[in-house]
CSV table of C-alpha atoms in Angstrom, one decimal:
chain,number,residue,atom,x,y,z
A,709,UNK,CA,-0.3,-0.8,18.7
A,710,UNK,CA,3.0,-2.3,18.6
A,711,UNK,CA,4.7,-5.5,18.6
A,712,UNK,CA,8.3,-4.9,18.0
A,713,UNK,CA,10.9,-2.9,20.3
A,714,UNK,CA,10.8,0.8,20.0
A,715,UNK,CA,13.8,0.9,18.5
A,716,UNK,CA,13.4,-1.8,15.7
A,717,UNK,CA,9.8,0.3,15.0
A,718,UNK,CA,11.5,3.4,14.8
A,719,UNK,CA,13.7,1.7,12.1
A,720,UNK,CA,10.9,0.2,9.9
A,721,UNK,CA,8.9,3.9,10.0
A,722,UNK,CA,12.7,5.0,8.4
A,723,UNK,CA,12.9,2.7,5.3
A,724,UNK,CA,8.7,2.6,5.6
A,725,UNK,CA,9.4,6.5,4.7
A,726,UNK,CA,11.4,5.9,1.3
A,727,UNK,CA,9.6,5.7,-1.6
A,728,UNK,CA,7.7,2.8,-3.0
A,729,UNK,CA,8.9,0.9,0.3
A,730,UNK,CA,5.6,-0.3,2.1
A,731,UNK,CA,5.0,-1.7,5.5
A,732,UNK,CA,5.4,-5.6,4.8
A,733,UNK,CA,9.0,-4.5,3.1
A,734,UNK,CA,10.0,-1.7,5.2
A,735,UNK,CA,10.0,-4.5,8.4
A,736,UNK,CA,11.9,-7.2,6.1
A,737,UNK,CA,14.1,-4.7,5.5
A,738,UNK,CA,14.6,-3.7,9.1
A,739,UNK,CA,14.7,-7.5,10.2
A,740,UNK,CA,18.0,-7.9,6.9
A,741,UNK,CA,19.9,-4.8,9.0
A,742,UNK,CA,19.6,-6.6,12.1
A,743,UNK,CA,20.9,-9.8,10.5
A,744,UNK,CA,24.2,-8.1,8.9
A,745,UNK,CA,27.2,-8.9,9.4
A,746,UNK,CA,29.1,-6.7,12.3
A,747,UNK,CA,30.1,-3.6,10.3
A,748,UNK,CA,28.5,-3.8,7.6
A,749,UNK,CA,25.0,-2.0,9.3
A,750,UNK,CA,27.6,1.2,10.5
A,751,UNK,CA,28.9,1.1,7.4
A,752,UNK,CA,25.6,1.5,5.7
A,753,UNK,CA,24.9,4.1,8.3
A,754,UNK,CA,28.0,6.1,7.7
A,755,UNK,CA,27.2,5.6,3.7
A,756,UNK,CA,23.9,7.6,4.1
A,757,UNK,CA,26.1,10.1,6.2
A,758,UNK,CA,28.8,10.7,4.1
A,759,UNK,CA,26.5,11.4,0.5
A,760,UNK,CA,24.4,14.0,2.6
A,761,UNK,CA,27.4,16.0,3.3
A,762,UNK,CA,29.9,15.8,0.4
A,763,UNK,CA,27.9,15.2,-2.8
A,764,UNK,CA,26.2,18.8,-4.1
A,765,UNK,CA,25.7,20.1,-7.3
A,766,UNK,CA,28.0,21.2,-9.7
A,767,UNK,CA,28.5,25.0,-10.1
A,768,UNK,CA,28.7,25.1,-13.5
A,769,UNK,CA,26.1,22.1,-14.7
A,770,UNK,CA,24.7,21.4,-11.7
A,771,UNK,CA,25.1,17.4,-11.6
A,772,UNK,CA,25.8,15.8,-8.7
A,773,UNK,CA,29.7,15.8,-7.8
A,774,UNK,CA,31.6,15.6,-4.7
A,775,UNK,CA,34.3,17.4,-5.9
A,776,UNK,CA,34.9,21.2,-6.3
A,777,UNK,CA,33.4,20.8,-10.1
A,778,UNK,CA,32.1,17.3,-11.3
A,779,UNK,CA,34.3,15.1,-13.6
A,780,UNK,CA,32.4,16.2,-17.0
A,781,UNK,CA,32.9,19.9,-16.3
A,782,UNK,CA,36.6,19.0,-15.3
A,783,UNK,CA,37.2,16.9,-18.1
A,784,UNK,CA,39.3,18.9,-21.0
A,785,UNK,CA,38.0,16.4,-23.7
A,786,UNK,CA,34.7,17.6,-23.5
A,787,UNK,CA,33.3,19.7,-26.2
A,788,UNK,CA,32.1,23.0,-23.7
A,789,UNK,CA,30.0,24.1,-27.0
A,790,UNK,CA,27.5,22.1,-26.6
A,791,UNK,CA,25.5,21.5,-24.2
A,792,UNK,CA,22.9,18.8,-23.2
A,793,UNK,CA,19.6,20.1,-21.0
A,794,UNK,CA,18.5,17.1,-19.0
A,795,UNK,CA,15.8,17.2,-15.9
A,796,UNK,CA,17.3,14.8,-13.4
A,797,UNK,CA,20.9,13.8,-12.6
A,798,UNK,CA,20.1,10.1,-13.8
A,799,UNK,CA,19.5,11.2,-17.1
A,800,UNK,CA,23.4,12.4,-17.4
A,801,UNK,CA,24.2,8.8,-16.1
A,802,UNK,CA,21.6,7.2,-19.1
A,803,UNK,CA,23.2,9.7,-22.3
A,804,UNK,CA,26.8,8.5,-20.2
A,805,UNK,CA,26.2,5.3,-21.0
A,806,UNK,CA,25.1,5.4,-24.6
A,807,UNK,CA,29.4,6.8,-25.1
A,808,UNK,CA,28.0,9.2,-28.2
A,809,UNK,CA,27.9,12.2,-26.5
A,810,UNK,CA,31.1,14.4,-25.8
A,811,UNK,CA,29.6,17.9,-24.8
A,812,UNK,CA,28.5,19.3,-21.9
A,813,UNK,CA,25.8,18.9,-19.9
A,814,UNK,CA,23.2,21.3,-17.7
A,815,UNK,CA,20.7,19.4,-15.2
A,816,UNK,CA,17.8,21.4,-14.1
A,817,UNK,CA,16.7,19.1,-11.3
A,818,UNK,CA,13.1,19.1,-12.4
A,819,UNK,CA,10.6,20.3,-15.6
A,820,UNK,CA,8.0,23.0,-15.2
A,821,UNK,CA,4.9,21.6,-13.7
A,822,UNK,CA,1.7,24.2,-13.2
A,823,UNK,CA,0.1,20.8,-11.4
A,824,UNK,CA,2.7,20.6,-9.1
A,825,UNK,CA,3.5,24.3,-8.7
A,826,UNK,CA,7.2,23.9,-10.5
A,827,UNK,CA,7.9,27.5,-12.3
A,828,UNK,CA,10.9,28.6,-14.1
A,829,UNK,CA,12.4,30.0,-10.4
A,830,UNK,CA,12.4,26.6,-9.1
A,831,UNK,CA,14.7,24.4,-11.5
A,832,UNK,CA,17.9,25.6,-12.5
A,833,UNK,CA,17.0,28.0,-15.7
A,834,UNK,CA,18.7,31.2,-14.9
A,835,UNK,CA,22.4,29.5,-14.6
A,836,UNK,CA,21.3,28.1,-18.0
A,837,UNK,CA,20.6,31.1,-19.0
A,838,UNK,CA,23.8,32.7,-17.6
A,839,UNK,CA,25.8,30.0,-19.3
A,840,UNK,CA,24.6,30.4,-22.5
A,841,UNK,CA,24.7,34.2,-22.6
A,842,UNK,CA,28.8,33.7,-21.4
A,843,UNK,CA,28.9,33.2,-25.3
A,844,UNK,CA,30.7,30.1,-25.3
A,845,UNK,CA,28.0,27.9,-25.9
A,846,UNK,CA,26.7,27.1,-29.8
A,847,UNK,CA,23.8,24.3,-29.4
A,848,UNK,CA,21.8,23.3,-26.8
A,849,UNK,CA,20.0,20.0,-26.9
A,850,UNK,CA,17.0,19.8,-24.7
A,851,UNK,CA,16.8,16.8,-23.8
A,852,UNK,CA,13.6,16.2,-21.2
A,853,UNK,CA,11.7,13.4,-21.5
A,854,UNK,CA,8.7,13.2,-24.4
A,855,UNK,CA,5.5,13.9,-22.0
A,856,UNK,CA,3.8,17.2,-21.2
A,857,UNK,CA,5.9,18.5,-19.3
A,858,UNK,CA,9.4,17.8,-20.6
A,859,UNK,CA,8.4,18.9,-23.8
A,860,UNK,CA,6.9,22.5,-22.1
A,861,UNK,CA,10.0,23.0,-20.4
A,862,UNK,CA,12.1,22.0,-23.4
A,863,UNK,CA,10.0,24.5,-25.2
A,864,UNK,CA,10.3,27.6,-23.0
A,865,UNK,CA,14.1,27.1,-22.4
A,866,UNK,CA,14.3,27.4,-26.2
A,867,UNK,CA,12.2,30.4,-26.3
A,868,UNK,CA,14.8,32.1,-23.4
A,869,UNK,CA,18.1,30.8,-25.5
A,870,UNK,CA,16.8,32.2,-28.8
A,871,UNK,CA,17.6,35.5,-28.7
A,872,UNK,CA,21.5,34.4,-27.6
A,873,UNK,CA,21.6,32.8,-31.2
A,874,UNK,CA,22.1,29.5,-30.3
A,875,UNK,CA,21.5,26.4,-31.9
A,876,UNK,CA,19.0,24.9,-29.6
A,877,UNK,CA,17.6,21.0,-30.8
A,878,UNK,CA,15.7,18.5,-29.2
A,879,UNK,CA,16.5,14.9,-29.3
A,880,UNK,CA,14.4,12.8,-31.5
A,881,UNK,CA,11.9,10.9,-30.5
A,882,UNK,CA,10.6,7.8,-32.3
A,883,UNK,CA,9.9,3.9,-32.1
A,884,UNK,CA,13.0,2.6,-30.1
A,885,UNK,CA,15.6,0.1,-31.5
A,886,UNK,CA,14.4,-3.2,-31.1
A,887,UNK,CA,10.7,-2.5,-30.9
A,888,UNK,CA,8.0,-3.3,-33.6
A,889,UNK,CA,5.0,-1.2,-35.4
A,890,UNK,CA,2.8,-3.5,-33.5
A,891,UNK,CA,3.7,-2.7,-29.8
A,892,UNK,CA,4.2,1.3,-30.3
A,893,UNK,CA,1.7,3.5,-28.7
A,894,UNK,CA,0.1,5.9,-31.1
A,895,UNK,CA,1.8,9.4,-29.5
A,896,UNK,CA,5.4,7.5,-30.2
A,897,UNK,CA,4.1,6.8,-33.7
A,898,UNK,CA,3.1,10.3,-34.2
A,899,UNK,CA,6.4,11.5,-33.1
A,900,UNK,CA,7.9,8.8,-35.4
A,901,UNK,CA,6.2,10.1,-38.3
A,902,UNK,CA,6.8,13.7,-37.9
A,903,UNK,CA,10.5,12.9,-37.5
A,904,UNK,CA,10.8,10.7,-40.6
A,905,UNK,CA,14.0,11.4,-42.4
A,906,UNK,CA,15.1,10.8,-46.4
A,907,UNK,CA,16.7,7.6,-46.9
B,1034,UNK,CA,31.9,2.3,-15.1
B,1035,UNK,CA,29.8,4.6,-12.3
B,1036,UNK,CA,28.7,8.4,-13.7
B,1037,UNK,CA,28.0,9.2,-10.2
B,1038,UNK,CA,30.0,10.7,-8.0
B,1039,UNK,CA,31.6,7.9,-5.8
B,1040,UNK,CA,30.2,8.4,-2.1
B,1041,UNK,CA,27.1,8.7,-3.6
B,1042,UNK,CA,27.5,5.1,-5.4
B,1043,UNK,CA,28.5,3.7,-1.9
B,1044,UNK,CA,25.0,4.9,-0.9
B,1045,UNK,CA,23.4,2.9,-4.2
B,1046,UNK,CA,25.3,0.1,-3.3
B,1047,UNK,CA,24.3,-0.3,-0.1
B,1048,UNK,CA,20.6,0.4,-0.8
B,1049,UNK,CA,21.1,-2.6,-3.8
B,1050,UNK,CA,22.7,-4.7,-0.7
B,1051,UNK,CA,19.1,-4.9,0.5
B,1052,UNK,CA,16.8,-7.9,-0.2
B,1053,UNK,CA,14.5,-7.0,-3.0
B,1054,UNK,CA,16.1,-3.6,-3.8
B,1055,UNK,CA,17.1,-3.8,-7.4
B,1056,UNK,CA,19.7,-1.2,-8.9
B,1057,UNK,CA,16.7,1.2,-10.1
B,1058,UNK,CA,15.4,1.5,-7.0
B,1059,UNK,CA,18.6,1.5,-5.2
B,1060,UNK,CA,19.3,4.2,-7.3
B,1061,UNK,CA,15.8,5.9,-6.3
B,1062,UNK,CA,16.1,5.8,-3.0
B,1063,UNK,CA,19.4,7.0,-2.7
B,1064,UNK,CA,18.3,10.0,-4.6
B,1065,UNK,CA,15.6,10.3,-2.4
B,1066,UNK,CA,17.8,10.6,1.0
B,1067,UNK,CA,20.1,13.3,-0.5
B,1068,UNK,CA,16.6,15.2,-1.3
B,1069,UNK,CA,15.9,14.6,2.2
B,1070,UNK,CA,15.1,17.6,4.6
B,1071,UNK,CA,17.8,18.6,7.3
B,1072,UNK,CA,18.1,16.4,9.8
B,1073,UNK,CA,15.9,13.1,8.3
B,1074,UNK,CA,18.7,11.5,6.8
B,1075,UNK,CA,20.8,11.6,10.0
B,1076,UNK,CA,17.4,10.1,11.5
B,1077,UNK,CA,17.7,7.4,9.3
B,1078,UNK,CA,21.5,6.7,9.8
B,1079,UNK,CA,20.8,6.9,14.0
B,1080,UNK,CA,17.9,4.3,13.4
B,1081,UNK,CA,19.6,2.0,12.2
B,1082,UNK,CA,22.2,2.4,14.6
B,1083,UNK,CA,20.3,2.2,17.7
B,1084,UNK,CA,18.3,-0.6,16.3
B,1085,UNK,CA,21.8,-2.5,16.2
B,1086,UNK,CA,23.1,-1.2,19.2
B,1087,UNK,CA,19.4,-2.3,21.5
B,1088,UNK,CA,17.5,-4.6,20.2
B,1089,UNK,CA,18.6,-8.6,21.2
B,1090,UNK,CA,16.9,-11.3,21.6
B,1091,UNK,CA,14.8,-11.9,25.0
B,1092,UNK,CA,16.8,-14.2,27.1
B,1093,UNK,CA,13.1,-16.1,28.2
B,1094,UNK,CA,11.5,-16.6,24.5
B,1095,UNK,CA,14.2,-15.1,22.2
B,1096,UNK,CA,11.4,-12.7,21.1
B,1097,UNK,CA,13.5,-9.4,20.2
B,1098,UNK,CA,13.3,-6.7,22.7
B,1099,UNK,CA,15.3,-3.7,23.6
B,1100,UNK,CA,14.6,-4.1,27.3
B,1101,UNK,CA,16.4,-6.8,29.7
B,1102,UNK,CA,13.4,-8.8,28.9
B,1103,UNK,CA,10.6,-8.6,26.2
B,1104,UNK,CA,7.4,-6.7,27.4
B,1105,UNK,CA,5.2,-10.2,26.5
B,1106,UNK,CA,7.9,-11.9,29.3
B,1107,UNK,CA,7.4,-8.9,31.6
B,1108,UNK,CA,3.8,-8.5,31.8
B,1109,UNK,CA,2.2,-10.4,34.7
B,1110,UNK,CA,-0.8,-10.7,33.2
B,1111,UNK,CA,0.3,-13.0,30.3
B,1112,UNK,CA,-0.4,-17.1,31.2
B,1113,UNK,CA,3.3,-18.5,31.7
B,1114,UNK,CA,2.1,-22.0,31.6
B,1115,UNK,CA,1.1,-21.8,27.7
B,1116,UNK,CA,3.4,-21.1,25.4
B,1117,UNK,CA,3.3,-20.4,21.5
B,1118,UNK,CA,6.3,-21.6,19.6
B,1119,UNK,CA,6.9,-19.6,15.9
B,1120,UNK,CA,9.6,-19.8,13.6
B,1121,UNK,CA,9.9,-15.7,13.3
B,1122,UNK,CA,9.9,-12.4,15.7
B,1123,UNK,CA,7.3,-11.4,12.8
B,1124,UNK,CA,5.0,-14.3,13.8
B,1125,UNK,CA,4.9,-12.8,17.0
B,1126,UNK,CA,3.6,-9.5,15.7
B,1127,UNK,CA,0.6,-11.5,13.4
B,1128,UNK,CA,-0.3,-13.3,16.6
B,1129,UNK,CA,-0.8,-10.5,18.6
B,1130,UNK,CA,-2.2,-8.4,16.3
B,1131,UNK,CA,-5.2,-11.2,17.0
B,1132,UNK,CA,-5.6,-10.6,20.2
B,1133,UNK,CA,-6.7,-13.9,20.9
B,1134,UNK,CA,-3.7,-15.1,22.3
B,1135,UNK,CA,-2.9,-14.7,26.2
B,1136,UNK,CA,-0.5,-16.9,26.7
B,1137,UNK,CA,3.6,-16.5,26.2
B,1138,UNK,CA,5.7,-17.0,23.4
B,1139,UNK,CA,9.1,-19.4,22.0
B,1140,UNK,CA,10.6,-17.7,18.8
B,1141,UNK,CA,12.6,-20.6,17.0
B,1142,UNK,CA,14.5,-17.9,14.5
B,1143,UNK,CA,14.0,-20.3,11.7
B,1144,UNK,CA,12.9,-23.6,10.7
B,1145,UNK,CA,14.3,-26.8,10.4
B,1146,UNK,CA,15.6,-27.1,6.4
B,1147,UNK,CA,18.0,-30.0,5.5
B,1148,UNK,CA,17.9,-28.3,2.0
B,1149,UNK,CA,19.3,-25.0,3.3
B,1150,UNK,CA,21.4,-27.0,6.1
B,1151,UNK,CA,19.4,-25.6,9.0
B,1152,UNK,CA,19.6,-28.4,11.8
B,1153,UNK,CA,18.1,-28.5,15.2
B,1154,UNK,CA,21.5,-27.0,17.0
B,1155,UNK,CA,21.1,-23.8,14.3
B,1156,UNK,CA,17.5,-22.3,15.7
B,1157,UNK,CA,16.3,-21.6,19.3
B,1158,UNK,CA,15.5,-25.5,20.4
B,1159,UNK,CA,17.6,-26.1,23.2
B,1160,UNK,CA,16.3,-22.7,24.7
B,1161,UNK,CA,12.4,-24.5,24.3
B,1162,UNK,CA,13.4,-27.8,26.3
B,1163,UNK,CA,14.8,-25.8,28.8
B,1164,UNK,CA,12.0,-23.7,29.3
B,1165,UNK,CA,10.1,-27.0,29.3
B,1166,UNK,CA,12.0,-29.1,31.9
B,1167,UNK,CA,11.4,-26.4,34.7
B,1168,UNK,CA,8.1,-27.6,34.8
B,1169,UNK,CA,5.7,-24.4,34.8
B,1170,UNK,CA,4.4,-25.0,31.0
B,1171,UNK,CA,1.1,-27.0,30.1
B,1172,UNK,CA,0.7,-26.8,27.2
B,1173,UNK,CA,3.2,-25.8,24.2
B,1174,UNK,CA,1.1,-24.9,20.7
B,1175,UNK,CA,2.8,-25.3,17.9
B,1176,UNK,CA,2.7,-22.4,15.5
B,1177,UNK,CA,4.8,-22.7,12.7
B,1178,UNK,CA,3.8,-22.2,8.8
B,1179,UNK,CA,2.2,-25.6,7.4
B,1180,UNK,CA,4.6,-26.0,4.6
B,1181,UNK,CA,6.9,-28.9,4.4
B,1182,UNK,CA,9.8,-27.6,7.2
B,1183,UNK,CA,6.8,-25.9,9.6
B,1184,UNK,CA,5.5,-29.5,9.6
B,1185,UNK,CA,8.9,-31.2,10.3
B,1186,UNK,CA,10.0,-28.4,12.8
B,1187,UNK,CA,6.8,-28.7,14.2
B,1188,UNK,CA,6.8,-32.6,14.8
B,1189,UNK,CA,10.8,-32.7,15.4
B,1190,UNK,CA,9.8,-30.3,18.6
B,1191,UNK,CA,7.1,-32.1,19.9
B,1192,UNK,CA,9.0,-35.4,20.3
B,1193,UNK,CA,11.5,-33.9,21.9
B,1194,UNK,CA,9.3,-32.0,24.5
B,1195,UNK,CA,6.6,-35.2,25.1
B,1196,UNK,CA,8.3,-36.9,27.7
B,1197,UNK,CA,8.1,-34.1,29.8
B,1198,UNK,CA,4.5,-34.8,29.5
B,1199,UNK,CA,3.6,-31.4,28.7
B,1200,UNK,CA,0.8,-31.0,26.1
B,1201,UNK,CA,1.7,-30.4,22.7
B,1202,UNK,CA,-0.8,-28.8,19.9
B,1203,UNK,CA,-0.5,-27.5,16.7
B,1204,UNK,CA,-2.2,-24.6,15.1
B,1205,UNK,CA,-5.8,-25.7,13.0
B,1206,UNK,CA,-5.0,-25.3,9.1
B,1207,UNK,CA,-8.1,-25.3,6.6
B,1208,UNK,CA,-10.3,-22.7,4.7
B,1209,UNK,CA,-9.3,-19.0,5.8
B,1210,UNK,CA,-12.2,-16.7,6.9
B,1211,UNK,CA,-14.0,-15.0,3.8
B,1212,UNK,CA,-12.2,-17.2,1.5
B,1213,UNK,CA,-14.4,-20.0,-0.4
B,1214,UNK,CA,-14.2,-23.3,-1.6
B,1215,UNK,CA,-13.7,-22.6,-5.3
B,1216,UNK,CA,-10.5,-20.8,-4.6
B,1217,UNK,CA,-8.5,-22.8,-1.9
B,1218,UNK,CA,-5.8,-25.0,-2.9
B,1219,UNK,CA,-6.1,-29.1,-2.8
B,1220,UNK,CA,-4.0,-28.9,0.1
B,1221,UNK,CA,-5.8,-26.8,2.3
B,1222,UNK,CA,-8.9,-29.0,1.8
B,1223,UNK,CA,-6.5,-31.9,2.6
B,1224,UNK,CA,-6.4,-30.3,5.5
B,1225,UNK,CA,-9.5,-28.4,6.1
B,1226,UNK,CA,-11.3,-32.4,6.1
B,1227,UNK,CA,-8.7,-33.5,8.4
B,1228,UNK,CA,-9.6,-31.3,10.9
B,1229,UNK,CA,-13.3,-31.1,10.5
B,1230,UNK,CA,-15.4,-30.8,13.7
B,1231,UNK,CA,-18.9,-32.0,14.7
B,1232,UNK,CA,-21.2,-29.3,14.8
């Protein structure tokens, strides 16, 4: 049963829908929308609006842009020789940040998953694949995250790029700046070792 | 500096605008309504919309409604001459979730706070006494949070409305149901032996 309008209910089932947004939070944020200033709640509106229907992927890395190609591809600084594989389009925004690298990139919007039925058809291999064999490209760097599954899709991308003789390389993994032996979990420390370097 | 396209940092922004949204999730959720299926994400945008454009207060106990009245204020079966007063449309909800409660309800839409600069003209007061001085109430019960400005709300109120010599109660504090001794606070037990009854 219900104790709010209809209308106010059918806006806490909304945000009640997005992730990680429960029931208790979903109606505090309905009650903040009803509370906002005159514009602001149609402009919040119109914001959801407006991303649906003018941000899509890139055609040649398939990042989100809402241009014809998205600023890295359009960018004639960028090195178009190499190329860095990430899953998700927030992973181009994290290597952004870090300002070292001045390639390319290629999202795949996912990592294979048997678990969750993912196969190669559903991310965006085949224009990888396409891309590299346009000859252009010299190294790939797969760079999905260190678990099961990034490292099985960074491994069978590789095995499909090989025979194109590319460079393909995978980022290193190891204990992260600032942390201590104490606090690393034994898989990083693994990783750490098998990536140890002469000094 | 943003690496996402721009319409679809307006969205993040405006998810981050939201109480208890941080710039992670912001960035989640606004990844989550471009994965949206056709159709959901101009749901969402309508919901909050309409929610805007209907729901007011309810000119009788400022409860929200989307109707001319609130469907507590409409239904002839609720007793007019008891009246609930609560700081919050969301007290409202918890009270009748009870079903305990058969009487009608006063939504304050706040509390008095000197520290926040809250006074008596800034929440629904004036609307109370009025209700009051028609004469058809018998009893007005209290129900505001027992912290320090549910208390002073509380007693501010019921000065005002005793010389209409209506009855004024307030809500019984103590030890909730399935909780135990060990584990409420010293001032619950304050005021669970305040309010002890003979058995």
């Amino acid at each position: 049963m219900s104790f709010f309008p209809a209308s106010f209910e059918e806006l806490i089932d909304r945000f009640a829908a997005l992730p990680g947004i429960g029931r208790k939070s979903a109606q505090r944020l309905a009650f903040h929308v009803l509370g906002m200033p005159e514009g602001e709640a149609e402009a919040f509106a119109q914001a959801i609006l407006t991303a649906r229907q003018l941000v899509h992927t890139c055609p040649i890395c398939q990042n989100l842009t809402d241009g014809e190609i998205c600023s890295i591809c359009a960018d004639s600084k960028r090195d178009r020789s190499v190329v860095c594989v990430v899953a998700e389009p927030r992973d181009v925004a994290s290597l952004e940040r870090s300002r070292e690298f001045n390639g390319v990139y290629h999202v795949l919007h996912g990592v294979l998953s048997p678990m969750s039925h993912v196969g190669p058809d559903d991310i965006r291999i085949t224009e990888l694949v396409k891309r590299v064999s346009e000859g252009e490209i010299q190294e790939v760097i797969m760079a999905t995250n260190p678990d099961t599954e990034g490292d099985a899709t960074a491994m069978y991308v590789s095995r499909l790029l090989k025979p194109f003789g590319v460079r393909v390389t995978r980022l290193a993994y190891g204990i992260p700046v600032g942390s201590n032996l104490e606090f690393t979990d034994d898989a990083t420390l693994v990783r750490a070792l098998e990536g140890r370097r002469d000094m």
